[in-house]
JSON list of C-alpha atoms in Angstrom, two decimals:
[
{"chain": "A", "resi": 130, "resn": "UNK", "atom": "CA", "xyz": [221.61, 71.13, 34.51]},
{"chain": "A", "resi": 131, "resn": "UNK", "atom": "CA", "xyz": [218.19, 69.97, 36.41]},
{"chain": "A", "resi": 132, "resn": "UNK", "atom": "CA", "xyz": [215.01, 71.26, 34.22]},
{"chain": "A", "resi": 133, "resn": "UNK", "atom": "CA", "xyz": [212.52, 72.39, 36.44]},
{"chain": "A", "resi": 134, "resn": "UNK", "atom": "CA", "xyz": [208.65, 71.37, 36.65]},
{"chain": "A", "resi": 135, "resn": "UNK", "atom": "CA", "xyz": [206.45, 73.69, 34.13]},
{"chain": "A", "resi": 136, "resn": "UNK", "atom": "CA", "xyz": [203.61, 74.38, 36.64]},
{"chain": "A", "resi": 137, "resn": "UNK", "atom": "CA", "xyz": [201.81, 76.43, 34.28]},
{"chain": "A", "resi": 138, "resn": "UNK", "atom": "CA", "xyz": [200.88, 73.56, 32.06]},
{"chain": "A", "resi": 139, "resn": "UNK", "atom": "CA", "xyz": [197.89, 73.19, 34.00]},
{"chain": "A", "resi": 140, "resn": "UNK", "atom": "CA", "xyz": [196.79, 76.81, 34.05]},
{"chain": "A", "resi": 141, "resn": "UNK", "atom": "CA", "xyz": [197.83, 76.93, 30.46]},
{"chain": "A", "resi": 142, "resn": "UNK", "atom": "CA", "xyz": [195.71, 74.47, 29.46]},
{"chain": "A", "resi": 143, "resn": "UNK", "atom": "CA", "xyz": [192.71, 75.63, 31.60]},
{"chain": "A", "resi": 144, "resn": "UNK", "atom": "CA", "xyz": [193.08, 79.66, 29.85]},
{"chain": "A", "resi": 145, "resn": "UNK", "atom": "CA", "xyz": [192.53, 77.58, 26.36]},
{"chain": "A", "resi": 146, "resn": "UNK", "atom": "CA", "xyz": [189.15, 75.96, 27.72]},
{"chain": "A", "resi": 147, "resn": "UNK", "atom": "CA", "xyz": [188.13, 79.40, 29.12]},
{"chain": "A", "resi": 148, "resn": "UNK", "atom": "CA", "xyz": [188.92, 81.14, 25.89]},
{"chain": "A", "resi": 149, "resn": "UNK", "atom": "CA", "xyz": [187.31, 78.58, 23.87]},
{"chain": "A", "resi": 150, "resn": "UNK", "atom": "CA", "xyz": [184.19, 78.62, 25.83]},
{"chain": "A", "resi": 151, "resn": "UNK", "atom": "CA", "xyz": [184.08, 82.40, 25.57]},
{"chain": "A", "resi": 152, "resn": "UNK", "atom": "CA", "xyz": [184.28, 81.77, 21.86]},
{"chain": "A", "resi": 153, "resn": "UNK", "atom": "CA", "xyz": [181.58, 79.24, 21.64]},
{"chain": "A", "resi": 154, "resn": "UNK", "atom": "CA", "xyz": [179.50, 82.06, 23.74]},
{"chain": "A", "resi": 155, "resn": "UNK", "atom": "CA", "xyz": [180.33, 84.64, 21.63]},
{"chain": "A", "resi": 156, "resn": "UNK", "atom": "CA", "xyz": [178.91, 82.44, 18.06]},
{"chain": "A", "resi": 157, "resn": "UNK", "atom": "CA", "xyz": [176.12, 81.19, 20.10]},
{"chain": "A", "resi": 158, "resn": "UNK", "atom": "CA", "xyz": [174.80, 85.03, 20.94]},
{"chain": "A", "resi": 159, "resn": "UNK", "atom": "CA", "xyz": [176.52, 86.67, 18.34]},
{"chain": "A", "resi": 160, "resn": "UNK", "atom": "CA", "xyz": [175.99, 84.84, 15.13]},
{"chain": "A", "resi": 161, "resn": "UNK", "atom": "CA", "xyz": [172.82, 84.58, 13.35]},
{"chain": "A", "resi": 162, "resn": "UNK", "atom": "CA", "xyz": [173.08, 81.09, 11.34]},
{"chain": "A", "resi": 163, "resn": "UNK", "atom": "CA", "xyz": [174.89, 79.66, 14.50]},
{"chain": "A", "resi": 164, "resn": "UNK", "atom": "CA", "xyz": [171.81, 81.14, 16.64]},
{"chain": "A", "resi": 165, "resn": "UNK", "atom": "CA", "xyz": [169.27, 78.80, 14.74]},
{"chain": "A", "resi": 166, "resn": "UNK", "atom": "CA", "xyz": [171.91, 75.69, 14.15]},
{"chain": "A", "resi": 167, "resn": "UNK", "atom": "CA", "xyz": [171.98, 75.41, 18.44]},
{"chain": "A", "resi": 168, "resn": "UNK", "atom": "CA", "xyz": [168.35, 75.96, 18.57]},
{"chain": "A", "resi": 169, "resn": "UNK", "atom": "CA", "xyz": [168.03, 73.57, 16.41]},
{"chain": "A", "resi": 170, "resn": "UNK", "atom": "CA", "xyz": [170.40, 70.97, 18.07]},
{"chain": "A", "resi": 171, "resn": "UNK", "atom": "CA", "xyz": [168.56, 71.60, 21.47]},
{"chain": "A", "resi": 172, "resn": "UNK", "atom": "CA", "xyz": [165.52, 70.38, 19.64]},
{"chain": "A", "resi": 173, "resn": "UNK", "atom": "CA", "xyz": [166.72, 67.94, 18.50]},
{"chain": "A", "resi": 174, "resn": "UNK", "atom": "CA", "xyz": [168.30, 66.62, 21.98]},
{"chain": "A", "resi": 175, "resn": "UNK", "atom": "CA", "xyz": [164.85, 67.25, 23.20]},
{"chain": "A", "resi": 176, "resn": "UNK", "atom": "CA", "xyz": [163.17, 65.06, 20.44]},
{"chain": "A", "resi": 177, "resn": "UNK", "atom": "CA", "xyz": [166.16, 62.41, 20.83]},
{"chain": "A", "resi": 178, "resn": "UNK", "atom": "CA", "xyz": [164.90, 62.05, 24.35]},
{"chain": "A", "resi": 179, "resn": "UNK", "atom": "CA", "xyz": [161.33, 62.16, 23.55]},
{"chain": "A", "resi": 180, "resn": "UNK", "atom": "CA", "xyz": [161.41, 59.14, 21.08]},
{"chain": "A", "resi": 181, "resn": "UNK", "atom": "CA", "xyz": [163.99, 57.59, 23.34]},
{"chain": "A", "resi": 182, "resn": "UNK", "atom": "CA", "xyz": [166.80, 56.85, 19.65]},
{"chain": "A", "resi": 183, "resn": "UNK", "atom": "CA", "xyz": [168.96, 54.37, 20.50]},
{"chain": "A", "resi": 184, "resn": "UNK", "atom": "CA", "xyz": [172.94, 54.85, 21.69]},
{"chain": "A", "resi": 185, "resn": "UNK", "atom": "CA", "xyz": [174.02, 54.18, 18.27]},
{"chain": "A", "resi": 186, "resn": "UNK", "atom": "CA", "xyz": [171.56, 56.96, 16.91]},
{"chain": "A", "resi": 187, "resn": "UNK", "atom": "CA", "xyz": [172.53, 59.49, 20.04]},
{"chain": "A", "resi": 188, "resn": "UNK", "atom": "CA", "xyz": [176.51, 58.83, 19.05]},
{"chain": "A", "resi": 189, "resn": "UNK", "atom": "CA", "xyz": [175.33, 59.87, 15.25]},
{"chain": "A", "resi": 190, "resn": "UNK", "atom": "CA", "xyz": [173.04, 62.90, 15.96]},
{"chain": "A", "resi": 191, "resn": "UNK", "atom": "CA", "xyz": [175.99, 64.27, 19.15]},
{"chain": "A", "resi": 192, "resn": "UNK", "atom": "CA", "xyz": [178.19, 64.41, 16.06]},
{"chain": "A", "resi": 193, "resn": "UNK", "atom": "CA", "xyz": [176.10, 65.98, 13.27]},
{"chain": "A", "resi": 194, "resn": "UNK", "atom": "CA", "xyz": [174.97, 68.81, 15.83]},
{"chain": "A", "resi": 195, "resn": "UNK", "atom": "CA", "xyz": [179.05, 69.14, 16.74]},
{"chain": "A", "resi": 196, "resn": "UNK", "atom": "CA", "xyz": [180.14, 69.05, 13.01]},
{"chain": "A", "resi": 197, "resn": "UNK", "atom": "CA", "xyz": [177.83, 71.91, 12.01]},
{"chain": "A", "resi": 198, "resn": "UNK", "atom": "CA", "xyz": [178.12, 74.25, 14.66]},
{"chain": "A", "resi": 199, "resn": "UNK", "atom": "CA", "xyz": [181.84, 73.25, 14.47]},
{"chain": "A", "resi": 200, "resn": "UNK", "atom": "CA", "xyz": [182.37, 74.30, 10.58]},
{"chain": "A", "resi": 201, "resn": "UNK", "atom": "CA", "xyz": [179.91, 76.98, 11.12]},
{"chain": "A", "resi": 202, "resn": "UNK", "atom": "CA", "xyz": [182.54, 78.37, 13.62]},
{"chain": "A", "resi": 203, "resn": "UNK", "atom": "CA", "xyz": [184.75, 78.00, 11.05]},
{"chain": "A", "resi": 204, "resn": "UNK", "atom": "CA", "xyz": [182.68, 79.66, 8.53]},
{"chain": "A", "resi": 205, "resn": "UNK", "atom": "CA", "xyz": [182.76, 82.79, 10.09]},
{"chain": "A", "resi": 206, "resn": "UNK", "atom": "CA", "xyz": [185.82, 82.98, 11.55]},
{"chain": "A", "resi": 207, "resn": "UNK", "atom": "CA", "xyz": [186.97, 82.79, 7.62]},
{"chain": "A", "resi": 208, "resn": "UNK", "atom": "CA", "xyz": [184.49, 85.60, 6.82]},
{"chain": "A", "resi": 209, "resn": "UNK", "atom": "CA", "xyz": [185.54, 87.28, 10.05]},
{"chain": "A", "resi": 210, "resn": "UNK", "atom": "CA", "xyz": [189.43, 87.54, 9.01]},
{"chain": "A", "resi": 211, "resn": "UNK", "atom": "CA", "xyz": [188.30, 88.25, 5.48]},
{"chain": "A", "resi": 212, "resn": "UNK", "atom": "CA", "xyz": [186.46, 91.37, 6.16]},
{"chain": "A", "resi": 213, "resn": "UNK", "atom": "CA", "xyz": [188.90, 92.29, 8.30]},
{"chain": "A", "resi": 214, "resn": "UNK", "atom": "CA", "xyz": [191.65, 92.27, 5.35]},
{"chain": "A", "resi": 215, "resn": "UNK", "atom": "CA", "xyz": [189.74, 93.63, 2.57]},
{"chain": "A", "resi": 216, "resn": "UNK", "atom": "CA", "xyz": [185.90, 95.42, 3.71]},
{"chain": "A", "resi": 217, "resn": "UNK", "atom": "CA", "xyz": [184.80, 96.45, 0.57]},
{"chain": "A", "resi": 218, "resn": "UNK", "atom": "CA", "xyz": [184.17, 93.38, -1.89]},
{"chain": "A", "resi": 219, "resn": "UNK", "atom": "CA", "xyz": [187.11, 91.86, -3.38]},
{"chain": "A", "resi": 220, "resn": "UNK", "atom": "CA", "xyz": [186.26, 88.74, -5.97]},
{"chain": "A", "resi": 221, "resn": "UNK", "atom": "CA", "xyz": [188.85, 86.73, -4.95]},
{"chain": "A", "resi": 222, "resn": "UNK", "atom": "CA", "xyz": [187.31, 87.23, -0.94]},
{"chain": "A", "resi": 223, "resn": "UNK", "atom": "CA", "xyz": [183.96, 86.84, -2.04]},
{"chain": "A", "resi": 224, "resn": "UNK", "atom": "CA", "xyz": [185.13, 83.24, -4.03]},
{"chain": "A", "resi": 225, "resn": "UNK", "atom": "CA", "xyz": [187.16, 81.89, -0.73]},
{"chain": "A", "resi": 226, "resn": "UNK", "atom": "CA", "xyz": [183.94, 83.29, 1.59]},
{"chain": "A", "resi": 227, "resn": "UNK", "atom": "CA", "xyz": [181.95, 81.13, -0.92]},
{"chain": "A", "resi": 228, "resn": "UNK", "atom": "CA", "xyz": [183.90, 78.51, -0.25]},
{"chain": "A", "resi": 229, "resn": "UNK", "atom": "CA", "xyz": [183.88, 78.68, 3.48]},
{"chain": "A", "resi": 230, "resn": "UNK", "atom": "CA", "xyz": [180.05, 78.54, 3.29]},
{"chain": "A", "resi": 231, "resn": "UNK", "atom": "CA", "xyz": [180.06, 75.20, 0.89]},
{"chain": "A", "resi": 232, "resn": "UNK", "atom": "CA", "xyz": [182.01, 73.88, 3.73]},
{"chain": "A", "resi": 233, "resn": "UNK", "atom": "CA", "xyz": [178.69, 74.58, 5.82]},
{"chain": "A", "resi": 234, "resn": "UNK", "atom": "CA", "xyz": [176.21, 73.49, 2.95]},
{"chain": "A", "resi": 235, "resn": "UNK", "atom": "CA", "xyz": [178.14, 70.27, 3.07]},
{"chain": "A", "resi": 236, "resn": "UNK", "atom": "CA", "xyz": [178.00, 70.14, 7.16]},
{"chain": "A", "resi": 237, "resn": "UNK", "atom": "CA", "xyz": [174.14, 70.72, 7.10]},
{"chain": "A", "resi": 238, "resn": "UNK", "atom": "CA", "xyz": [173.22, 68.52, 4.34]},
{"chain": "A", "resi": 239, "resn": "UNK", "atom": "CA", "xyz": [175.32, 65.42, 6.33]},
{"chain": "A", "resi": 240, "resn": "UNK", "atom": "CA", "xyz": [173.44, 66.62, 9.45]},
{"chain": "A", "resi": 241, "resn": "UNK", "atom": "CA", "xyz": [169.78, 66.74, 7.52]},
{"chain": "A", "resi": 242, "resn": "UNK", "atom": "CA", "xyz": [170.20, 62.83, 6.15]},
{"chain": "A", "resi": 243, "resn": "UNK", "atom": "CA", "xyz": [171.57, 61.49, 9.57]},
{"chain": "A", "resi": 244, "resn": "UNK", "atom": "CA", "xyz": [168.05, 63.37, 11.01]},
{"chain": "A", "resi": 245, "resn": "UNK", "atom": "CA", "xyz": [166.10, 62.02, 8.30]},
{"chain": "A", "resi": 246, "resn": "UNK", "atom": "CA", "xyz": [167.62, 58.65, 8.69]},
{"chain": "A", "resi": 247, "resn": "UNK", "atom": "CA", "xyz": [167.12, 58.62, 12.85]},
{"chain": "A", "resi": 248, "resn": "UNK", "atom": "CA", "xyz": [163.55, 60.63, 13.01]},
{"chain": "A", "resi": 249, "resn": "UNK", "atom": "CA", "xyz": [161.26, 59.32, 9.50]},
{"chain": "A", "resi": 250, "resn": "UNK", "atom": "CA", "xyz": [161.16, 55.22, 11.26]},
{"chain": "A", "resi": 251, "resn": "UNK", "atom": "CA", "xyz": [159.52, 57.41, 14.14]},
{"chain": "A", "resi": 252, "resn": "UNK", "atom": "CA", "xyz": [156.83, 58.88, 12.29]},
{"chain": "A", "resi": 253, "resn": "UNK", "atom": "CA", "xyz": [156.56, 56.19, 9.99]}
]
């Protein structure tokens, strides 16, 4: 028995980026909260540039910007799915939609003290 080549790996793999950038489109123009997080990381780029940080500080803010628009994502797919299963309020929704957004709080306040710890030595 000779296996043949899987050619669609390739084409596979390049659907997933395409649907994932459609995705990332879609929370970017879509979503409120995720609206202001990437304005927010684009100023941020813009001030990382301006007060020329340092590799080890660009490696550090890159990843607070990805983590919180990354559990943000998250966030609302989890809201998303909930009010798709049960629209009208449900406690037990409400609780795990609660939890989905400490998941963000948690993010944000990471994101805040790496910004504070990179941008106050500027100012200061």
């Amino acid at each position: 028995m000779e296996f043949q080549k899987d050619n669609t790996f390739v084409k596979g793999r390049l659907k997933s980026v395409t649907y994932a950038f459609k995705g990332a489109v879609k929370l970017i123009s879509t979503e409120h909260s995720v609206m202001v997080q990437f304005s927010l990381g684009i100023l941020l780029t813009i001030a990382g540039f301006y007060f020329n940080i340092s590799h080890e500080e660009w490696l550090f803010q890159i990843f607070a910007i990805g983590l919180v628009l990354s559990v943000e994502g998250l966030n609302t797919a989890v809201e998303k799915v909930a009010d798709f299963i049960h629209p009208s309020y449900h406690e037990k929704i409400g609780f795990i939609k609660d939890i989905a957004a400490g998941a963000v709080f948690f993010a944000a306040m990471t994101a805040i003290a790496i910004g504070l710890i990179i941008y106050i030595p500027k100012f200061v």
